[in-house]
PDB file of C-alpha atoms in Angstrom:
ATOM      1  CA  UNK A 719       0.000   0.000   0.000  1.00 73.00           C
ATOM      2  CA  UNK A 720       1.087   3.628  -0.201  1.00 78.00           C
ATOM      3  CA  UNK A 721       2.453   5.859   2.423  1.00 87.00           C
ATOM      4  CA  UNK A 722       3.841   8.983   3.454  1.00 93.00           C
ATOM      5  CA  UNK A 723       6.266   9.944   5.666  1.00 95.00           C
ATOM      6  CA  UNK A 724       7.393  13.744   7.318  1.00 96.00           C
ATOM      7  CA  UNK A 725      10.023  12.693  10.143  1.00 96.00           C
ATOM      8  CA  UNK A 726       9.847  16.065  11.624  1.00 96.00           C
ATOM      9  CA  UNK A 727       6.880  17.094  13.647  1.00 94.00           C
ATOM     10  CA  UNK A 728       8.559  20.762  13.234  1.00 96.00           C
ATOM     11  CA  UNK A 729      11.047  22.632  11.579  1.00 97.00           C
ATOM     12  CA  UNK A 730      12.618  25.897  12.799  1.00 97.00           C
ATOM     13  CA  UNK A 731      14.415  28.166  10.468  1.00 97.00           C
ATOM     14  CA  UNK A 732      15.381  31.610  11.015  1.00 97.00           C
ATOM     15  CA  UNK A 733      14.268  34.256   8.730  1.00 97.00           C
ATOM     16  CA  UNK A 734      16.484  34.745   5.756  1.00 97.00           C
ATOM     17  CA  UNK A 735      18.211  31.209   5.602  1.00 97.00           C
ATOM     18  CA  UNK A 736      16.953  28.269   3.177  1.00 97.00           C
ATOM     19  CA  UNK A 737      14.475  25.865   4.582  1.00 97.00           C
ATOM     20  CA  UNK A 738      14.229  22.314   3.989  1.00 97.00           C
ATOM     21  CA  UNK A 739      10.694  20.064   4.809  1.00 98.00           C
ATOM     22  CA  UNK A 740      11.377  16.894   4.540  1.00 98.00           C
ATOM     23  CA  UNK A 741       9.116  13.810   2.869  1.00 98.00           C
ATOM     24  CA  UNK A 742       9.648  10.344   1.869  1.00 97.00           C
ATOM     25  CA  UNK A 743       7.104   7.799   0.060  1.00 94.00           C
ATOM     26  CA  UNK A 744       6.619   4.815  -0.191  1.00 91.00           C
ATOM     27  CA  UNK A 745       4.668   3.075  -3.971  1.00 85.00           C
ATOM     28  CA  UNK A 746       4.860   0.454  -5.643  1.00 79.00           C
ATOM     29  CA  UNK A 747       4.891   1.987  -9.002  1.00 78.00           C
ATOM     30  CA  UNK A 748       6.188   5.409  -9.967  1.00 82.00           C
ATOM     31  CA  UNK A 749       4.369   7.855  -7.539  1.00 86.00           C
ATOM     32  CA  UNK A 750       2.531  11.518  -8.310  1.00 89.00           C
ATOM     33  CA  UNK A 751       3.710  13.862  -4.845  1.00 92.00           C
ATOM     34  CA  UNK A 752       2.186  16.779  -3.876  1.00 93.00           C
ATOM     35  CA  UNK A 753       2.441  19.845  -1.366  1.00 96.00           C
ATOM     36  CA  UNK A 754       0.357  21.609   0.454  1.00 95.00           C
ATOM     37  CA  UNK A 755       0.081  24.321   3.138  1.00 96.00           C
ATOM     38  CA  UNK A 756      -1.994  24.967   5.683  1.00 93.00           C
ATOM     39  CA  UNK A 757      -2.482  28.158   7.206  1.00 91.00           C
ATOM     40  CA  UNK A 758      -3.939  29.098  10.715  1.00 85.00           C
ATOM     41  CA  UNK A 759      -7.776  28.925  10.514  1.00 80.00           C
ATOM     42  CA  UNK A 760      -7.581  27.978   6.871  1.00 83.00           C
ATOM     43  CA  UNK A 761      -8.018  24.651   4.579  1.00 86.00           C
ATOM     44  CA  UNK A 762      -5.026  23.273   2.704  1.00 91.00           C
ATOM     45  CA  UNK A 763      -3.878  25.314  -0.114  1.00 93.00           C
ATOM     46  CA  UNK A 764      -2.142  23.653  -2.959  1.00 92.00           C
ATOM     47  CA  UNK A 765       1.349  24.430  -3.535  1.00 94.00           C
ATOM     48  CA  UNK A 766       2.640  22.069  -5.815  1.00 93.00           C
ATOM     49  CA  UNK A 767       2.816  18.591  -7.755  1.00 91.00           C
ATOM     50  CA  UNK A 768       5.423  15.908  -9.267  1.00 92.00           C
ATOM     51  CA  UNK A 769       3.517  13.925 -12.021  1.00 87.00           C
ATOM     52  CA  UNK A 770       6.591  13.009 -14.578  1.00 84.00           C
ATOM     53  CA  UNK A 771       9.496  15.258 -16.356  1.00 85.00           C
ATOM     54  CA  UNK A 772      11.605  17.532 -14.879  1.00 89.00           C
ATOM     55  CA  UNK A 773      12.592  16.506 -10.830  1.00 92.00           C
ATOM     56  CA  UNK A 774      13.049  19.982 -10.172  1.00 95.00           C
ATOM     57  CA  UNK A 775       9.022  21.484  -9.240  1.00 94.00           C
ATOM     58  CA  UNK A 776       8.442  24.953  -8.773  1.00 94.00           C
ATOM     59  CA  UNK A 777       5.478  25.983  -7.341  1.00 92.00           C
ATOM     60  CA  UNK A 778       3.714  28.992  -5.374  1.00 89.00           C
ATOM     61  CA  UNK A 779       5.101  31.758  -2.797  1.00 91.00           C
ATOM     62  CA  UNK A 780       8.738  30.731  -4.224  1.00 94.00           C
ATOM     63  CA  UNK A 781       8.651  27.004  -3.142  1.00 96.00           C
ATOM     64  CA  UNK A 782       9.936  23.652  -5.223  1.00 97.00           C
ATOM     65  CA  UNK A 783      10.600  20.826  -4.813  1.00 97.00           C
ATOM     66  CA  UNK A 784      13.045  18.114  -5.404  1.00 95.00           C
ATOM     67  CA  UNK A 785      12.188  14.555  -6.762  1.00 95.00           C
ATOM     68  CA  UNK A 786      14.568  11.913  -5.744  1.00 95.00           C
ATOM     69  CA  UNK A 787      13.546   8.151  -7.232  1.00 92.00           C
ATOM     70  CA  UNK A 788      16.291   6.321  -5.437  1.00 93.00           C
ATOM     71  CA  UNK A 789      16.224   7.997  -2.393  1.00 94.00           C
ATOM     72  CA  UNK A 790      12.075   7.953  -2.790  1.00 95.00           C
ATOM     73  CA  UNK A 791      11.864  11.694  -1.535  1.00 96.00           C
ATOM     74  CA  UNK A 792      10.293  14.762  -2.360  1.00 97.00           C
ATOM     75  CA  UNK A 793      11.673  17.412   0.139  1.00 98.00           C
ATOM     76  CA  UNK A 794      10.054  21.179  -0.230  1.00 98.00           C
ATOM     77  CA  UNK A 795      12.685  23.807  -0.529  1.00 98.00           C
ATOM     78  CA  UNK A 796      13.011  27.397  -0.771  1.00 97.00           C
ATOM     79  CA  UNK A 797      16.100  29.629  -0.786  1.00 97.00           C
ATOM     80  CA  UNK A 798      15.383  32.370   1.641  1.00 97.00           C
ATOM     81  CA  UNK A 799      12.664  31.499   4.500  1.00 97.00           C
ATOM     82  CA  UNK A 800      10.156  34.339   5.037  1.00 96.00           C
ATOM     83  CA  UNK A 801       8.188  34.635   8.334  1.00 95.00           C
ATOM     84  CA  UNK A 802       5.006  34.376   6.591  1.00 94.00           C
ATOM     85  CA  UNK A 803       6.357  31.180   5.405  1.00 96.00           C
ATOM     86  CA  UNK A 804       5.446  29.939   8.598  1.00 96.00           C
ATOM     87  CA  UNK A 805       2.175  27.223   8.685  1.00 96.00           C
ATOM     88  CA  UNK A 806       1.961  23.484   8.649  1.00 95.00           C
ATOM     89  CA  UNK A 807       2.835  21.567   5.343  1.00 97.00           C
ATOM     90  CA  UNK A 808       1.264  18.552   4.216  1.00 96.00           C
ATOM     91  CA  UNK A 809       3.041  15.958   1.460  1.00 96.00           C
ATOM     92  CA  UNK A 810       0.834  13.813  -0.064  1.00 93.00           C
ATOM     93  CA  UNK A 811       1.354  10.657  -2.804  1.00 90.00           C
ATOM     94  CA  UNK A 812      -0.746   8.742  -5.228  1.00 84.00           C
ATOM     95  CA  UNK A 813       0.344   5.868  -6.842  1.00 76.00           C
ATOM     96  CA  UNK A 814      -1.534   6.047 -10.430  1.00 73.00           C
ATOM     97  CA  UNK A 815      -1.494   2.565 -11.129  1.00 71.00           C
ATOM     98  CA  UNK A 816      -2.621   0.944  -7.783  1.00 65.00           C
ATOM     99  CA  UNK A 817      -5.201   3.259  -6.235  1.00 61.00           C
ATOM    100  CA  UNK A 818      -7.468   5.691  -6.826  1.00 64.00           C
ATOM    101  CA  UNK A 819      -6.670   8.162  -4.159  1.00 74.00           C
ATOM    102  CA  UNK A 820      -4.382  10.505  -2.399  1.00 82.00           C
ATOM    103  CA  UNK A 821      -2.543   9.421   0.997  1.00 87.00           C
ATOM    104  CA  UNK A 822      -1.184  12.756   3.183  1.00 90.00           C
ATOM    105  CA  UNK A 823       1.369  12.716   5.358  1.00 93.00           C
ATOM    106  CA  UNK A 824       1.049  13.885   9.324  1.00 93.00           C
ATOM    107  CA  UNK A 825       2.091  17.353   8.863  1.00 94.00           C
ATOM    108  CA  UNK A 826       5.141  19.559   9.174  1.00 96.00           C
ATOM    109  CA  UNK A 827       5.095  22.836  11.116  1.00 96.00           C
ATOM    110  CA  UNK A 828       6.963  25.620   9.601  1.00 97.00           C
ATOM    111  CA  UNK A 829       8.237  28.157  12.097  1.00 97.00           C
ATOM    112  CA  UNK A 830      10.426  30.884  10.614  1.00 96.00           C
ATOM    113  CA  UNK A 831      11.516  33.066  13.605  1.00 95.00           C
ATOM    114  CA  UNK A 832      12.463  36.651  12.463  1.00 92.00           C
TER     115      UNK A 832
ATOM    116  CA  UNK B 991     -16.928  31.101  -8.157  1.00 70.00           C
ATOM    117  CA  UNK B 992     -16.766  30.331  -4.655  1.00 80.00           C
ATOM    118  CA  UNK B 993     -14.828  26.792  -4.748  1.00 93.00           C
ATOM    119  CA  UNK B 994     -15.324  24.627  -2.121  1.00 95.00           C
ATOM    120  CA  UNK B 995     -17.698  25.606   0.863  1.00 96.00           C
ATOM    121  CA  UNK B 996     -18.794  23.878   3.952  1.00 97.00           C
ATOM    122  CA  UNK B 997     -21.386  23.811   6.064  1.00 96.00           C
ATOM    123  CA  UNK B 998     -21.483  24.196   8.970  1.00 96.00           C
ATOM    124  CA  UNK B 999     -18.397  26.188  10.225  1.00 94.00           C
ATOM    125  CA  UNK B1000     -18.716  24.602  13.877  1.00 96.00           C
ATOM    126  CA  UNK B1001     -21.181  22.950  15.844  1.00 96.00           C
ATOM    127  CA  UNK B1002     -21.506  21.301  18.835  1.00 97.00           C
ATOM    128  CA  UNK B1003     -23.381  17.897  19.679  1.00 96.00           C
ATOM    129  CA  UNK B1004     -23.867  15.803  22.823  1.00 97.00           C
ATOM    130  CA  UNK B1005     -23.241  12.317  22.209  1.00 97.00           C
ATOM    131  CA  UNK B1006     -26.000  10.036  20.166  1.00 97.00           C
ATOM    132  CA  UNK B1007     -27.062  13.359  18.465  1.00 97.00           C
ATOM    133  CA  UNK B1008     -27.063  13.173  14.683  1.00 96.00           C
ATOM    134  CA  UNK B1009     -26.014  15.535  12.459  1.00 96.00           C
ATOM    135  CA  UNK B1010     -25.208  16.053   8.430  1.00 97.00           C
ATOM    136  CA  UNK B1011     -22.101  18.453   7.088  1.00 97.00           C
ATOM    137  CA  UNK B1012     -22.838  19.776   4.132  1.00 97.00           C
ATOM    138  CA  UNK B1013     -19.916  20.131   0.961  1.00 98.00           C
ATOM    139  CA  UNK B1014     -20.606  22.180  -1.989  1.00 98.00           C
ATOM    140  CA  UNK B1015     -18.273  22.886  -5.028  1.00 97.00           C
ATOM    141  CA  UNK B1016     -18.988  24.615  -7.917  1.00 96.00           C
ATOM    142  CA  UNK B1017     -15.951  23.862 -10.184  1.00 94.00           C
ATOM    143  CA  UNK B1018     -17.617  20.921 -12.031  1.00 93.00           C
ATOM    144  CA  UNK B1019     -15.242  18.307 -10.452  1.00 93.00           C
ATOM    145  CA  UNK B1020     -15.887  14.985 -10.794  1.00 92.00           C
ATOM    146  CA  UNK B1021     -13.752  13.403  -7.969  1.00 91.00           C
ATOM    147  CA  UNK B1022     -14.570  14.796  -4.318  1.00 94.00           C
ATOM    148  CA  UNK B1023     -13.459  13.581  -0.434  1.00 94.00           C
ATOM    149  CA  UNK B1024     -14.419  14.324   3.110  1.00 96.00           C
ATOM    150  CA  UNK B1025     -11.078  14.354   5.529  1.00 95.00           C
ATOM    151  CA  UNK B1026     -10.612  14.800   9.346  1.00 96.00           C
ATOM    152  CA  UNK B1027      -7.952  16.598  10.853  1.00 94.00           C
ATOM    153  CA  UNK B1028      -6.794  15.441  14.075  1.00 92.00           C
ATOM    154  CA  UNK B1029      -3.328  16.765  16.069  1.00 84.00           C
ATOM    155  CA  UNK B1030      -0.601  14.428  15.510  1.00 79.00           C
ATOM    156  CA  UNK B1031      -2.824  12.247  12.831  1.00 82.00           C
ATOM    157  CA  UNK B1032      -2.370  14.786   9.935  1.00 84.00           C
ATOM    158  CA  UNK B1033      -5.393  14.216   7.061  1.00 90.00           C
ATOM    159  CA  UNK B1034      -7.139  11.089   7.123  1.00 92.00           C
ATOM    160  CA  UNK B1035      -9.657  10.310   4.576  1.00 91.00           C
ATOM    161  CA  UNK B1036     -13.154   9.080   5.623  1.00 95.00           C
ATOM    162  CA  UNK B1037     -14.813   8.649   2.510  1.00 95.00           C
ATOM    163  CA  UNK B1038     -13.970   9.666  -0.907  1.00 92.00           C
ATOM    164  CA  UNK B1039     -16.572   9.986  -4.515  1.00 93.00           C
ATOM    165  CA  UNK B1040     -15.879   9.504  -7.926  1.00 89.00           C
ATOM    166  CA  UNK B1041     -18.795  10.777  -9.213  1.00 92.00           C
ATOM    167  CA  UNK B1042     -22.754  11.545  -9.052  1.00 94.00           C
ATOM    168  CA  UNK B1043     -24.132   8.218  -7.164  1.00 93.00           C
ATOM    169  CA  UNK B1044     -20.982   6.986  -6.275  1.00 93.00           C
ATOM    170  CA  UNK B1045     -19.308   6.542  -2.794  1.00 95.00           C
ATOM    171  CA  UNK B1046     -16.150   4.465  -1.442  1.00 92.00           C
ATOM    172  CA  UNK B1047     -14.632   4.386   2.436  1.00 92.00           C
ATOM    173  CA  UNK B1048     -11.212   5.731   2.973  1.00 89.00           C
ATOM    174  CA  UNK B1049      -8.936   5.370   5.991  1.00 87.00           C
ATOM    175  CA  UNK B1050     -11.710   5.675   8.440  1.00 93.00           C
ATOM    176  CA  UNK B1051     -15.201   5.550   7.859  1.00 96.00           C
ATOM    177  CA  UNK B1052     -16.902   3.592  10.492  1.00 96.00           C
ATOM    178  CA  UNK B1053     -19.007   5.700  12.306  1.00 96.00           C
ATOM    179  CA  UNK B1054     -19.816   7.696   9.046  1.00 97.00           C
ATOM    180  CA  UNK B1055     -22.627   7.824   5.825  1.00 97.00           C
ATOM    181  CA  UNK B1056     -21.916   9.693   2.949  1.00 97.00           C
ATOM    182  CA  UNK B1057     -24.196  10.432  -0.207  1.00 97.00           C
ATOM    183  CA  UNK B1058     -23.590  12.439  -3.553  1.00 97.00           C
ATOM    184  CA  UNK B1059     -27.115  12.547  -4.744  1.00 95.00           C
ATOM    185  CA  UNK B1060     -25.836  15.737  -7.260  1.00 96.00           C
ATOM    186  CA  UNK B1061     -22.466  16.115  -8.616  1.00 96.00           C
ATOM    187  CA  UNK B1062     -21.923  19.532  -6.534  1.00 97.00           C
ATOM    188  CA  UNK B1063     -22.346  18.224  -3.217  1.00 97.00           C
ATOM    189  CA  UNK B1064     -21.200  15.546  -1.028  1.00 98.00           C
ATOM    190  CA  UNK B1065     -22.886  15.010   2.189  1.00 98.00           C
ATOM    191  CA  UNK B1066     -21.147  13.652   5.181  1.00 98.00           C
ATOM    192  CA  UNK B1067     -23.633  12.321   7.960  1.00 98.00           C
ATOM    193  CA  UNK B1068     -22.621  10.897  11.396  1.00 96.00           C
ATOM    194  CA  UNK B1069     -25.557   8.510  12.868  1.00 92.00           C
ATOM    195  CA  UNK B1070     -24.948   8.590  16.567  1.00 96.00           C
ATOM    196  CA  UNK B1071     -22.026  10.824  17.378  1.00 96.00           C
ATOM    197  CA  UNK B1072     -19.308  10.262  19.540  1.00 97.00           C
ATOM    198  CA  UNK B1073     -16.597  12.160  21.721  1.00 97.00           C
ATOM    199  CA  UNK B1074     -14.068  10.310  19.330  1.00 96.00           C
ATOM    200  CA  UNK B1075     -15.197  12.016  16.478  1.00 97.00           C
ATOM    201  CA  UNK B1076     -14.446  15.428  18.037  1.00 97.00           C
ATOM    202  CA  UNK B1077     -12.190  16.421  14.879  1.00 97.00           C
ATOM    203  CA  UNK B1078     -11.846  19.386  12.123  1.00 95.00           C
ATOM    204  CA  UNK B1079     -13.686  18.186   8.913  1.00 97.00           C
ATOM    205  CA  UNK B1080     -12.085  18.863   5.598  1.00 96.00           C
ATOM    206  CA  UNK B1081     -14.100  18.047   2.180  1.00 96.00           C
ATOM    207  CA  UNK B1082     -11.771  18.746  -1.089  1.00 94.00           C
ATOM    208  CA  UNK B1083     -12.877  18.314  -4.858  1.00 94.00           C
ATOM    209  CA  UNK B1084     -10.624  17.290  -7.438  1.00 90.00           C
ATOM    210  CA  UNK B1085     -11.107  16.773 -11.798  1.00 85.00           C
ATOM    211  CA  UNK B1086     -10.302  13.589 -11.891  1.00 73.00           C
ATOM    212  CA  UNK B1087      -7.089  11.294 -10.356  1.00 66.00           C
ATOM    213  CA  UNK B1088      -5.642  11.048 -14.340  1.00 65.00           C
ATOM    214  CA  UNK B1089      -3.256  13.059 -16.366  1.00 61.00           C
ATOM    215  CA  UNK B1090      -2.502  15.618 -13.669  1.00 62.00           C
ATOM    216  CA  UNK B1091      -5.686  16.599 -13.033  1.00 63.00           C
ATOM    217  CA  UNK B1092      -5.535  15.108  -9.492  1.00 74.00           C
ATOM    218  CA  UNK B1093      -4.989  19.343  -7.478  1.00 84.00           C
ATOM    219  CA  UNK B1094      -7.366  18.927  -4.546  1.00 89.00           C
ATOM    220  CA  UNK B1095      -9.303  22.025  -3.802  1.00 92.00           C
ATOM    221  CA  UNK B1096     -10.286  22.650  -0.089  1.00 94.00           C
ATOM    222  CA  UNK B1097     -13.022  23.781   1.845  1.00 95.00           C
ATOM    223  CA  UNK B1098     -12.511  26.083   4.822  1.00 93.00           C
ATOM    224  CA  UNK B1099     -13.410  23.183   6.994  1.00 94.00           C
ATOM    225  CA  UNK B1100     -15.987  22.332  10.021  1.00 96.00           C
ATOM    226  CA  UNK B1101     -14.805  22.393  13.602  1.00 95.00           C
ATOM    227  CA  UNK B1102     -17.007  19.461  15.398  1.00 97.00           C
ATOM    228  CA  UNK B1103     -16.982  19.336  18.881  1.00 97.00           C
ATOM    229  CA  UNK B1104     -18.864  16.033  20.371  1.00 97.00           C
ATOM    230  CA  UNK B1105     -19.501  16.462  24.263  1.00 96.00           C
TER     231      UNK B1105
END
């Protein structure tokens, strides 16, 4: 079956510096990943999505993302952390060819101290 | 276009009460999901649809009906509710699960309180 993992309940990062949130998966077949961010109050937004091509994703407010086969990875990057970065980031996977829908991981929280 | 709403924004039952959340989206998706959000537990899906008259279970969904009697809604009803399903409710719409098209859209979600 397919899963999701986020080892890190949180992540602090200080304004400025490049932040790293970390997710792994787990398919049987080769996977579609997605991010998404949740603000206080607020439903999940999407940010972005790995179907096939390039490894590198860009996506929304300056984020990408990095997809690693052999490693089985897709950690969310972005170069210089802003404090309204800060908000709880979901990784999700779908493997196309064994189910028919999307698994999330736990959750990340972002906190980007100024 | 107002995307994906939800109804009610909170509520609060007493235990054995029934009650019926209401999802609405009017983006003409075909594939739509009802989600709880519990600390710790991330998203877990209760039931999921793939289109008008069609339901499946998810992760978790004893203790849980759903119905999609018109393409733009899905209705999410719990029978006799429980302290245990004290949770936030999330329902998200989605084209399809093919070619890409699988961007989930979210509602604002319903904060359910079971006494």
């Amino acid at each position: 079956a397919q899963s999701v993992a986020q080892p890190e309940d949180q992540v602090n990062v200080a304004e400025g510096n490049p932040l790293t949130v970390k997710c792994t998966y787990s398919v049987s077949g080769n996977p579609y990943l997605f991010w998404y961010v949740q603000y206080p109050n607020r439903g999940l937004q999407f940010l972005l999505k790995y179907i096939t091509g390039d490894n590198l994703v860009k996506g929304s407010y300056g984020f990408e993302a990095e997809f690693n086969k052999s490693q089985t990875s897709f950690h969310l990057k972005k170069p210089s952390a802003l404090v309204s970065d800060s908000a709880l980031y979901f990784c999700a996977v779908r493997d196309p060819y064994r189910d028919d829908k999307i698994i999330f991981g736990k959750g990340t929280r972002l906190h980007i101290l100024p | 276009n107002a995307g994906v709403t939800q109804t009610p924004k909170f509520r609060v039952l007493k235990t054995g009460q029934s009650m019926t959340l209401l999802c609405a989206q009017d983006m003409n998706h075909e594939y739509m999901y009802w989600y709880r959000q519990d600390p710790g537990m991330g998203l877990r899906l209760i039931h999921y649809s793939v289109g008008e008259g069609t339901t499946a279970k998810g992760e978790v969904p004893d203790g849980y009906n759903v119905s999609r009697l018109k393409k733009q809604n899905f209705l999410l009803g719990l029978e006799s509710a429980a302290p245990s399903q004290t949770s936030v409710y999330f329902c998200a719409s989605s084209y399809t699960l093919a070619g890409g098209q699988e961007t989930q859209y979210f509602g604002p979600g319903t904060r359910l309180l079971v006494l």
